[in-house]
Amino acid sequence: MDIRTVAVHSDVDSSSVHVKMADEAVCVGPAPTSKSYLNMDAIMDAIRQTGAQAVHPGYGFLSENKEFARRLAAEGVTFIGPDTHAIQAMGDKIESKLIAKAARVNTIPGFDGVVKDAEEAVKIARELGYPVMIKASAGGGGKGMRIAWSDDETREGFRFSSQEAASSFGDDRLLIEKYIDNPRHIEIQVLADKHGNALWLNERECSIQRRNQKVVEEAPSTFLDPATRRAMGEQAVSLAKAVQYSSAGTVEFLVDSKKNFYFLEMNTRLQVEHPITECITGLDLVQQMIRIAKGYKLQHKQEDIPINGWAIESRVYAEDPYKSFGLPSIGRLSQYEEPVRLSGVRVDSGIQEGSDISIYYDPMISKLVAYGASRADALKKMEAALDNYVIRGVTHNIPLLREIIVHPRFVAGDISTNFLPEVYPDGFKGHPLSAGDRRELLAAAAALHIAAQLRSQRFLGEQRVSAAAQERRHWELCLELEKSVHMLAVSHSRGTYTVEVDGEKVEVSGEWNLASALLPLSINGSHKVLQCLTRSPAGDISLQYLGTTFKVRVLSVLAASLSKHMPEKLPEDTSSILRSPMPGTVVGVAVKPGDTVAVGQEICVIEAMKMQNSMTAAKTAKVKSVHCKTGETVGEGDLLVELE
C-alpha cells in the first residue's frame, strides 16, 4: 500500500522482527506492559515525534481501549479501528449484552450487572444454577475467566478473575453467566465501513481451547449448515450496525449440539486467527481496515463473499503441553526454521533465530496456517508443516498441536470446547506409540546411529579405519525406549538400512545430512520427517517423531550387558517440596514456616503471562521453610516451599 511505518517497542523488544521491518522505531519504555505498550503518554509522544497520521493497534494491549482511541482523535490521528462509542459499547461485556438483546441477538442467560463481591457471586450462581462462568467485564483472550461448579469454586473464581482482570485490563469488574456445557465456540468475522455498509465474512471454528484460550482454529466450521451460518452472520451484522461499527470485528458465539447459538462477546479489533478467513475469502483484512479508516466504502457485497477451500491455524506457543496443556516456557531460540517452503503454508510470526521469549508477554511464537482445497488437504499440509517446523531453545506445543489434528475425533469434526479434557482426561502425555510406530522409531534411531558411525570413519573424503571396518555391513545393537529393551540386527546396502525389529524388517533410507535439523526419511516406502534434537557419543539420541520427542539409547551388545551394573538415580520426593511449574512472578504467599497445611490447600500464587496459578500442597504436613516472597521472580523448577 506504499505506507511508511513506525514501530513502537519496549526495551527488551528492541531487536524484534516488527522493529526491523518498520521504516522507523521508537522505544516507549521498559519491559513491563504498564510502562511500555500500555503507556499511552509514551505512545502519544512517539506519534508526535514521528508525525504518524494513523495507528494500527494490533491484537492486544490498547487495541480495544476507548481512552486511547479518544486521545488519538483529539490529536487528529486516525485510529485504524472502530470509534470510541463502539469500543466502549462492545468492550464492556455487560453493556454489550444489553445492546445485543436490543438488537435481537441471541444471548446467554445471566446477571446483567456488576458483581460486587464473592458472596454476591455465590448468590447469583445459585439462582442461575451451576455451572456458571465468571468473567471480566472488560476482558478478552481468556484472561479473567473461570468456570465454577460449586460455591467454593465461585468464591475462588471471583478472587482470581478479579485479580487477573485488574492486572490485564486495569478493570476488575466481573459478571456471571450460565455456563453452556460442552458447546462449540464459533465466531463470525464482520467488516463494516463508515457509510452504514456491513458484511459477514463467514465463520471460524475456535472450539479447541485450553484455559479459555484458543489453540487450533479452522474456517469454515464442519458443524454449520448454510441456514445456521446465514442466521449467525445476519445477527452479527445486526449487532455491528446497532453500534455503528466501522472496521474489522469479530462476534463470538457459543453453539450447542442442536445448533442453537448465543452471543458471547464482540472483539472490536483484528483477531489472531484472521489469516484463515483471509485464506477462504481472498480478502486482506488489514488492508480493508486501513481503507475503512481512510473513509472508503466497502468494495464488496454480501453475495460476493465466497468460501473457497479450507484453512486451519495452529497457535504455536513457547510452553510445555505436558503441564496443564501448556504452561509458559522462556528462553532464547537457539535454532529456528519456519516451514514456509511448503505449498499452502503461511507463518505469521514476530520472532526469529536468536529471539528471546520472556516472561513479560504472551508466549506465542507464531500462527501456523495451512490452506487446501478441502479440509483433508489442509490437515495433510498442517501435519507436514508441524513436522518441518524447527524450534530449539524453548519448550513448545508442537507435540500437542500435531496430536490434535490427527486425532480421529478432530478429523471427524466431533469437537467442543471440552475437547482437550475429554480426549486427555489425565493430561497430555505425547504421542502413544503403536507397535508399528515403535518399530519405525527404533529402526530410524538405529540407522541414524550407524550413519553417524560411518561418517566418523571418513576425514576429508578419505577412510581412516581398517579395510575390514570399511567393509562391515552388519551390526547387532541393543536399543532402550520407554523402559523397554529391543535387540536389533542392522544391515546396510546402497544407502538403505534394513533393520530387523521384534521379528519385523524395516527399511530406512534418506540423505543422512547429519548437520541438518530435519531428517527426511523413507521408512518402508513412506515419507517421514524426523528431527534429531540431541545425539551423544554414549548413544543417547533424542528424536522428534510424529511431533513428540522420544529418548532412545543405542548400545552395543557388550555395553548393554554391562549397563545393568550402573546405579540408577532415585527420583526426587515431590510430595515434600513445591517447585514452580513455570517461570513467573510470585503474587501471593499464604503460608509461613511452622504452619500446617492440608492436601490441596493453597500455598502460593504464581502469575505467568498475566494468568494466575494457584500452587497447592500435595499432602497434609507442616511447613518447614518458605523460599519465595511476594513480588519475586521465579524460574521453572525453582524451590518454593519445603514440607516436613
XYZ file of C-alpha atoms in Angstrom:
644
model
C 0.000 0.000 0.000
C 3.108 2.196 -0.053
C 2.606 3.403 3.543
C 5.665 4.172 5.667
C 5.520 2.542 9.098
C 6.675 3.300 12.634
C 7.081 0.511 15.209
C 6.857 1.150 18.941
C 8.628 -1.284 21.245
C 9.762 -1.898 24.801
C 13.467 -2.014 25.594
C 13.539 -5.830 25.581
C 11.914 -5.849 22.119
C 14.471 -3.543 20.504
C 15.697 -6.327 18.182
C 12.314 -7.866 17.419
C 11.130 -8.589 13.889
C 8.458 -5.870 13.761
C 11.084 -3.289 14.721
C 13.407 -4.433 11.935
C 10.612 -4.431 9.364
C 9.414 -0.888 10.103
C 10.811 2.262 8.487
C 11.242 3.853 11.930
C 11.138 2.577 15.520
C 10.626 4.274 18.884
C 11.210 2.755 22.332
C 8.258 3.525 24.607
C 9.591 2.150 27.892
C 10.870 -0.841 29.849
C 9.563 -4.402 29.630
C 6.504 -4.297 31.947
C 3.468 -3.591 29.774
C 2.175 -0.872 32.096
C 5.369 1.072 31.410
C 5.576 0.477 27.657
C 2.828 -0.988 25.458
C 0.084 0.251 27.805
C 1.830 3.597 28.422
C -0.411 5.946 26.450
C 1.680 9.023 27.225
C 4.830 7.439 25.800
C 2.980 6.196 22.700
C 1.396 9.605 22.100
C 4.886 11.157 22.368
C 6.131 8.676 19.750
C 3.259 9.651 17.440
C 4.107 13.356 17.768
C 7.830 12.711 17.382
C 7.412 10.789 14.123
C 4.448 12.676 12.715
C 2.409 9.467 12.362
C -1.001 10.007 10.775
C -2.654 6.743 11.780
C -2.229 3.958 14.340
C -2.991 0.267 13.894
C -3.227 -1.145 17.438
C -2.659 -4.833 16.629
C -4.297 -7.653 18.607
C -3.969 -6.722 22.270
C -2.771 -4.051 24.689
C -4.553 -0.833 23.611
C -6.434 -2.328 20.655
C -9.784 -2.115 22.471
C -9.060 0.856 24.727
C -11.584 3.648 24.222
C -9.417 6.225 26.016
C -6.537 5.584 23.615
C -8.876 5.959 20.628
C -10.238 9.194 22.132
C -6.753 10.640 22.648
C -5.806 9.816 19.063
C -8.930 11.550 17.772
C -8.130 14.620 19.893
C -4.692 14.773 18.231
C -6.167 14.395 14.743
C -4.608 10.952 14.339
C -6.662 8.188 12.715
C -7.320 5.097 14.814
C -7.415 2.084 12.467
C -10.379 0.510 14.147
C -13.895 1.424 15.296
C -14.788 4.673 17.042
C -14.820 5.136 20.813
C -18.579 4.538 21.076
C -18.338 1.046 19.536
C -15.229 0.176 21.555
C -16.922 1.173 24.798
C -20.225 -0.481 23.977
C -18.715 -3.799 22.909
C -15.690 -3.726 25.226
C -17.906 -3.833 28.296
C -19.476 -7.300 28.431
C -22.409 -6.074 30.495
C -23.302 -3.206 28.155
C -22.649 -5.309 25.039
C -25.062 -7.967 26.232
C -27.826 -5.401 26.739
C -27.204 -3.949 23.265
C -27.212 -7.446 21.770
C -30.587 -8.158 23.370
C -31.993 -4.924 21.952
C -30.628 -5.882 18.509
C -32.424 -9.242 18.792
C -29.214 -11.218 19.022
C -29.469 -14.489 20.969
C -27.839 -14.077 24.416
C -26.813 -16.356 27.289
C -28.924 -16.204 30.488
C -27.062 -14.389 33.236
C -26.812 -11.476 35.675
C -26.776 -8.217 33.687
C -24.795 -6.172 36.197
C -21.511 -5.867 38.072
C -20.953 -8.487 40.782
C -19.919 -6.673 43.967
C -18.157 -9.395 45.951
C -17.628 -13.132 46.299
C -20.762 -13.702 48.380
C -22.976 -11.928 45.872
C -21.324 -14.072 43.200
C -22.348 -17.201 45.130
C -25.927 -15.919 45.454
C -26.190 -15.205 41.710
C -24.620 -18.551 40.811
C -27.170 -20.403 42.941
C -30.022 -18.525 41.241
C -28.697 -19.303 37.738
C -27.807 -22.877 38.661
C -24.358 -24.429 38.363
C -22.172 -24.447 36.365
C -21.596 -20.721 35.828
C -18.984 -18.653 34.007
C -17.313 -15.833 35.950
C -15.712 -13.360 33.567
C -14.107 -9.944 33.479
C -16.411 -7.269 32.113
C -13.505 -5.636 30.250
C -11.777 -8.937 29.470
C -10.749 -10.922 26.453
C -8.261 -13.556 25.354
C -9.378 -15.976 28.065
C -7.984 -13.819 30.866
C -10.183 -13.105 33.879
C -12.422 -16.114 33.180
C -13.264 -19.037 35.457
C -15.846 -21.847 35.365
C -17.410 -22.628 38.729
C -19.326 -25.781 39.647
C -19.829 -25.046 43.361
C -19.948 -22.254 45.950
C -16.276 -22.721 46.858
C -15.211 -22.611 43.221
C -17.298 -19.453 42.754
C -15.522 -17.700 45.621
C -12.111 -18.788 44.349
C -13.021 -17.902 40.763
C -14.178 -14.454 41.815
C -10.859 -13.799 43.537
C -8.631 -14.972 40.678
C -10.748 -13.461 37.906
C -10.847 -10.034 39.547
C -7.082 -10.103 40.148
C -6.342 -11.164 36.547
C -8.777 -8.571 35.183
C -7.139 -5.788 37.190
C -3.677 -6.924 36.073
C -4.526 -7.359 32.385
C -7.131 -4.648 31.757
C -6.966 -2.259 34.706
C -10.624 -3.064 35.414
C -11.646 -5.695 37.987
C -15.422 -5.669 37.343
C -16.949 -9.108 36.865
C -20.210 -10.563 35.588
C -21.706 -14.056 35.821
C -23.497 -16.086 33.144
C -24.936 -19.547 32.912
C -22.212 -21.836 31.598
C -23.294 -23.739 28.499
C -21.710 -27.150 28.951
C -19.940 -28.826 26.039
C -20.538 -26.099 23.429
C -18.701 -25.146 20.264
C -17.031 -21.745 20.087
C -17.795 -20.304 16.651
C -17.156 -16.714 15.671
C -18.299 -14.558 12.771
C -15.914 -12.108 11.106
C -17.597 -8.822 10.243
C -16.425 -5.891 8.138
C -18.205 -2.516 8.220
C -17.461 0.914 6.766
C -18.319 4.458 7.867
C -21.223 4.640 5.397
C -23.537 2.090 7.037
C -22.441 -0.921 4.963
C -21.580 -4.179 6.728
C -20.694 -7.745 5.699
C -20.184 -11.062 7.457
C -17.174 -12.991 6.161
C -18.246 -16.482 7.196
C -17.227 -18.235 10.393
C -14.222 -19.593 12.228
C -14.409 -22.697 14.427
C -12.405 -21.968 17.596
C -13.514 -24.789 19.894
C -10.093 -26.327 20.583
C -9.093 -24.396 23.686
C -7.213 -24.655 26.934
C -7.947 -22.325 29.843
C -10.436 -20.474 27.591
C -7.654 -19.626 25.122
C -7.735 -20.869 21.538
C -5.219 -23.443 20.319
C -6.429 -24.584 16.883
C -8.912 -22.734 14.644
C -10.376 -23.507 11.246
C -12.541 -21.900 8.600
C -15.188 -22.802 7.767
C -16.715 -24.949 10.523
C -17.590 -28.588 9.904
C -20.721 -28.105 12.030
C -22.658 -25.237 10.467
C -25.149 -25.660 7.673
C -25.847 -22.755 5.271
C -29.011 -21.703 7.123
C -27.305 -21.511 10.539
C -24.303 -19.755 9.015
C -26.554 -17.119 7.470
C -28.565 -16.640 10.690
C -25.380 -16.150 12.725
C -23.934 -13.822 10.092
C -27.065 -11.699 9.935
C -27.225 -11.378 13.724
C -23.526 -10.406 13.807
C -24.131 -7.686 11.204
C -27.230 -6.533 13.105
C -25.117 -6.072 16.237
C -22.402 -4.217 14.312
C -24.959 -1.832 12.834
C -26.554 -1.303 16.266
C -23.317 0.317 17.488
C -22.494 1.977 14.133
C -19.431 -0.214 13.869
C -16.741 0.526 11.272
C -13.646 -1.668 10.714
C -12.982 -5.380 11.050
C -14.507 -7.000 14.117
C -15.497 -10.407 15.418
C -18.759 -11.505 17.008
C -18.244 -14.656 19.071
C -20.960 -17.220 19.753
C -21.378 -20.406 21.746
C -23.241 -23.053 19.762
C -24.884 -26.064 21.388
C -25.375 -29.553 19.936
C -28.740 -28.557 18.401
C -27.175 -25.555 16.612
C -28.736 -23.041 18.986
C -26.287 -20.152 19.205
C -25.746 -17.482 21.862
C -23.825 -14.210 21.771
C -20.638 -14.377 23.814
C -18.794 -11.116 23.094
C -17.621 -8.845 20.316
C -13.924 -8.191 19.784
C -13.501 -4.699 18.350
C -10.130 -5.455 16.792
C -8.283 -7.765 14.451
C -8.285 -11.345 15.721
C -5.160 -13.503 15.992
C -6.877 -16.099 13.793
C -7.813 -13.654 10.990
C -5.474 -15.357 8.415
C -7.801 -18.335 7.974
C -10.652 -16.017 6.987
C -8.308 -14.321 4.531
C -7.469 -17.711 3.023
C -11.058 -18.764 2.297
C -12.371 -15.339 1.214
C -9.354 -13.857 -0.569
C -9.725 -10.589 1.390
C -6.790 -8.878 3.121
C -8.386 -7.775 6.391
C -5.615 -5.392 7.425
C -5.812 -3.654 4.052
C -9.588 -3.433 4.437
C -9.204 -1.901 7.916
C -6.870 0.767 6.552
C -9.219 1.565 3.651
C -12.190 1.844 6.002
C -10.252 4.076 8.404
C -9.437 6.349 5.454
C -13.157 6.646 4.738
C -13.587 4.418 1.695
C -16.717 2.357 1.171
C -16.604 -1.435 1.198
C -15.574 -2.884 -2.145
C -17.775 -5.986 -1.870
C -21.380 -7.003 -1.347
C -22.546 -9.949 0.758
C -23.150 -12.146 -2.291
C -19.511 -11.575 -3.330
C -18.092 -13.294 -0.213
C -17.027 -16.872 -1.049
C -15.934 -19.943 0.863
C -13.032 -21.187 -1.224
C -11.236 -24.198 0.226
C -10.379 -24.796 3.876
C -7.873 -23.199 6.244
C -6.541 -24.326 9.619
C -4.464 -22.319 12.089
C -2.299 -23.773 14.854
C -1.117 -21.374 17.523
C 2.498 -22.294 18.164
C 3.414 -21.372 21.734
C 6.557 -21.452 23.851
C 5.006 -23.605 26.520
C 5.061 -27.123 27.940
C 1.959 -29.018 26.752
C 2.642 -31.807 29.242
C 1.800 -29.380 32.083
C -1.902 -28.455 32.110
C -1.906 -28.472 28.270
C 0.596 -25.625 28.251
C 2.460 -23.715 30.947
C 4.778 -20.965 29.644
C 8.410 -21.591 28.747
C 11.073 -18.910 28.402
C 14.467 -18.863 26.737
C 16.356 -17.932 23.605
C 15.594 -19.502 20.240
C 18.953 -21.124 19.525
C 17.659 -22.563 16.245
C 14.532 -21.583 14.356
C 13.283 -22.583 10.897
C 9.732 -21.947 9.684
C 8.197 -24.409 7.162
C 7.439 -21.627 4.670
C 8.778 -23.546 1.652
C 5.895 -25.990 1.836
C 2.971 -25.398 -0.519
C -0.152 -23.952 1.101
C 1.610 -22.981 4.337
C 1.699 -19.483 5.838
C 3.567 -18.473 9.007
C 2.822 -15.174 10.771
C 5.452 -14.592 13.452
C 7.291 -11.810 15.221
C 10.409 -13.720 16.156
C 13.497 -15.170 14.509
C 16.529 -17.267 15.411
C 18.164 -15.642 18.439
C 14.949 -14.031 19.724
C 14.179 -14.209 23.439
C 10.860 -15.478 24.766
C 10.426 -13.561 28.027
C 8.042 -13.714 30.980
C 6.628 -10.293 30.155
C 4.427 -11.068 27.159
C 2.213 -13.745 25.641
C 4.364 -16.815 24.783
C 3.002 -17.186 21.237
C 5.765 -17.951 18.727
C 3.666 -17.865 15.566
C 0.389 -18.506 13.819
C 0.914 -21.514 11.563
C -1.675 -21.648 8.780
C -2.323 -24.429 6.273
C -4.680 -23.863 3.338
C -6.026 -26.511 0.967
C -8.792 -27.235 -1.495
C -10.532 -29.406 1.133
C -10.328 -29.985 4.867
C -8.447 -33.247 4.346
C -5.941 -31.405 2.146
C -5.490 -28.641 4.724
C -4.983 -31.184 7.531
C -2.360 -33.050 5.488
C -0.488 -29.789 4.874
C -0.694 -28.822 8.545
C 0.736 -32.207 9.549
C 3.707 -31.686 7.190
C 4.183 -28.113 8.406
C 4.363 -29.185 12.055
C 6.851 -31.953 11.230
C 9.057 -29.477 9.351
C 8.936 -26.692 11.971
C 12.295 -26.405 13.785
C 12.234 -24.756 17.227
C 15.159 -25.096 19.632
C 15.903 -23.308 22.894
C 12.394 -23.306 24.389
C 9.796 -25.942 25.100
C 6.961 -25.705 22.564
C 3.497 -27.120 21.992
C 4.012 -28.764 18.592
C 3.567 -32.261 20.141
C 0.059 -31.306 21.284
C -0.858 -29.484 18.059
C 0.115 -32.465 15.938
C -1.811 -34.921 18.096
C -4.922 -32.734 17.896
C -5.018 -32.507 14.112
C -4.588 -36.271 13.582
C -6.946 -37.354 16.373
C -9.953 -39.299 14.988
C -12.431 -37.031 16.797
C -10.901 -33.886 15.360
C -10.639 -35.384 11.884
C -14.331 -36.311 12.111
C -15.240 -32.790 13.297
C -16.552 -34.136 16.624
C -15.270 -31.304 18.804
C -16.315 -28.881 21.526
C -14.616 -26.559 23.995
C -14.156 -29.623 26.218
C -12.167 -31.498 23.577
C -8.807 -31.469 25.379
C -10.006 -32.586 28.849
C -12.246 -35.227 27.282
C -9.568 -36.654 24.982
C -6.780 -36.337 27.564
C -8.521 -36.681 30.975
C -5.198 -37.387 32.713
C -3.326 -34.654 30.862
C -1.404 -34.750 27.616
C 1.239 -37.492 27.514
C 2.554 -37.171 23.962
C 2.032 -39.491 21.008
C 1.133 -43.048 22.126
C 3.332 -45.388 20.108
C 1.602 -48.233 18.327
C 3.627 -51.384 17.608
C 4.262 -50.131 14.063
C 5.265 -46.664 15.272
C 7.685 -48.211 17.755
C 9.362 -50.316 15.061
C 9.717 -47.276 12.785
C 11.220 -45.134 15.544
C 13.678 -47.825 16.662
C 14.713 -48.512 13.076
C 15.262 -44.796 12.389
C 17.327 -44.404 15.572
C 19.469 -47.436 14.710
C 20.013 -46.232 11.131
C 20.931 -42.749 12.365
C 23.411 -44.226 14.842
C 25.119 -46.335 12.156
C 25.096 -43.429 9.653
C 26.900 -41.283 12.212
C 29.441 -44.041 12.839
C 30.135 -44.442 9.128
C 30.577 -40.703 8.703
C 33.050 -40.599 11.591
C 35.232 -43.106 9.715
C 35.860 -40.558 6.958
C 38.076 -37.485 7.127
C 38.408 -35.105 4.168
C 36.811 -37.743 1.988
C 39.324 -40.443 2.980
C 38.746 -43.543 5.109
C 40.668 -43.558 8.389
C 39.865 -47.092 9.585
C 40.992 -50.555 8.557
C 39.805 -52.252 5.375
C 37.861 -54.792 7.468
C 35.962 -51.972 9.207
C 35.280 -50.333 5.861
C 33.647 -53.468 4.543
C 31.484 -54.047 7.587
C 27.818 -54.030 6.624
C 26.115 -55.792 9.543
C 25.614 -54.705 13.171
C 23.960 -56.059 16.288
C 22.525 -53.315 18.548
C 20.530 -53.025 21.743
C 18.055 -50.127 21.935
C 16.224 -48.852 25.012
C 12.972 -46.929 24.541
C 10.410 -46.059 27.224
C 11.875 -48.619 29.657
C 11.690 -51.432 27.090
C 14.753 -53.152 25.568
C 14.954 -54.312 21.944
C 17.672 -56.306 20.147
C 18.117 -55.124 16.561
C 20.003 -56.535 13.564
C 21.049 -53.858 11.068
C 22.424 -54.262 7.559
C 23.454 -51.547 5.108
C 23.472 -51.606 1.328
C 23.469 -48.753 -1.221
C 22.217 -46.110 1.214
C 19.398 -48.248 2.617
C 19.385 -49.701 6.131
C 17.432 -52.884 6.700
C 16.624 -53.178 10.388
C 15.074 -56.241 11.987
C 12.952 -55.117 14.951
C 10.924 -57.581 17.006
C 10.944 -60.063 14.140
C 9.834 -57.498 11.530
C 12.065 -55.934 8.858
C 12.009 -52.153 8.405
C 13.783 -50.432 5.513
C 15.111 -46.927 6.178
C 16.742 -44.648 3.628
C 17.492 -40.956 3.336
C 20.109 -38.347 2.516
C 21.548 -38.562 6.064
C 22.662 -34.939 6.292
C 23.505 -35.119 9.977
C 24.172 -31.369 10.130
C 20.556 -30.587 9.155
C 17.882 -30.000 11.779
C 15.442 -32.024 9.665
C 15.816 -35.703 8.898
C 13.607 -36.611 5.901
C 13.446 -40.396 5.658
C 11.737 -43.097 3.679
C 10.543 -45.757 6.126
C 9.135 -48.828 4.387
C 8.375 -46.592 1.401
C 6.503 -43.981 3.449
C 7.883 -40.430 3.673
C 8.508 -39.269 7.256
C 10.279 -36.179 8.600
C 12.038 -36.648 11.926
C 14.178 -34.218 13.860
C 17.328 -35.230 15.728
C 17.361 -32.930 18.750
C 20.429 -34.337 20.530
C 22.923 -37.119 19.920
C 25.671 -38.067 22.381
C 28.804 -40.240 21.899
C 27.352 -42.569 24.547
C 24.498 -43.478 22.196
C 21.722 -41.306 23.659
C 19.534 -39.901 20.895
C 16.518 -37.563 21.192
C 14.266 -37.803 18.150
C 11.160 -35.781 17.365
C 8.900 -38.325 15.702
C 5.224 -37.704 14.859
C 5.560 -34.442 16.773
C 6.656 -35.961 20.087
C 10.210 -36.148 21.424
C 11.394 -39.647 22.319
C 14.667 -40.555 24.010
C 16.385 -43.659 22.648
C 19.577 -45.232 23.970
C 21.608 -47.168 21.393
C 24.159 -49.591 22.822
C 26.387 -52.332 21.549
C 25.550 -55.820 22.810
C 28.556 -55.680 25.184
C 27.632 -52.253 26.563
C 24.048 -53.391 27.096
C 25.200 -56.425 29.083
C 27.260 -54.172 31.373
C 24.646 -51.424 31.805
C 22.743 -53.416 34.421
C 25.622 -52.763 36.830
C 25.148 -48.962 36.601
C 23.393 -47.386 39.625
C 20.042 -45.690 38.957
C 19.311 -42.127 40.036
C 16.453 -42.079 42.539
C 13.596 -39.697 41.689
C 13.011 -36.652 43.901
C 10.267 -36.922 46.550
C 7.918 -34.268 45.152
C 5.321 -34.708 47.931
C 7.542 -32.840 50.402
C 8.552 -29.950 48.168
C 6.800 -27.459 45.956
C 8.631 -26.266 42.855
C 7.426 -23.659 40.386
C 5.990 -25.411 37.294
C 6.673 -22.324 35.154
C 8.638 -19.071 35.113
C 6.658 -16.195 36.590
C 6.131 -13.775 39.459
C 5.010 -14.658 42.988
C 1.891 -12.566 43.642
C 0.992 -14.099 46.978
C 2.337 -16.445 49.676
C -0.291 -17.924 52.014
C 1.928 -19.860 54.475
C 4.913 -19.412 56.759
C 7.300 -21.853 58.489
C 5.512 -23.793 61.184
C 2.063 -23.659 59.578
C 0.169 -26.893 58.992
C -1.320 -27.326 55.533
C -3.859 -29.825 54.195
C -3.917 -31.627 50.856
C -4.979 -29.168 48.156
C -4.527 -26.094 50.349
C -3.175 -23.039 48.539
C 0.430 -22.288 49.383
C 1.235 -19.512 46.920
C 0.097 -17.950 43.646
C 2.332 -17.603 40.566
C 1.453 -15.190 37.762
C 2.791 -16.009 34.306
C 1.839 -14.113 31.151
C -0.995 -12.386 33.086
C -2.568 -15.693 34.162
C -2.641 -16.545 37.856
C -1.973 -20.120 39.000
C -2.633 -21.465 42.489
C 0.116 -23.738 43.876
C -1.261 -26.260 46.384
C 0.069 -28.778 48.916
C 0.388 -32.416 47.806
C -0.027 -33.748 51.346
C -1.009 -32.758 54.863
C 2.159 -31.614 56.624
C 3.927 -28.831 58.470
C 5.708 -26.112 56.510
C 9.453 -26.492 57.031
C 10.673 -23.479 55.048
C 9.497 -20.914 52.506
C 11.901 -19.961 49.720
C 9.878 -17.294 47.918
C 8.214 -13.988 48.681
C 5.605 -11.768 47.071
C 6.924 -9.817 44.099
C 9.833 -12.171 43.479
C 10.510 -13.607 40.008
C 10.966 -17.380 39.891
C 12.075 -19.769 37.161
C 10.689 -23.144 36.173
C 11.762 -25.728 38.757
C 12.713 -23.193 41.433
C 12.072 -24.393 45.001
C 9.160 -22.504 46.563
C 8.262 -24.337 49.783
C 9.535 -27.362 51.738
C 7.263 -29.520 53.913
C 8.304 -31.755 56.800
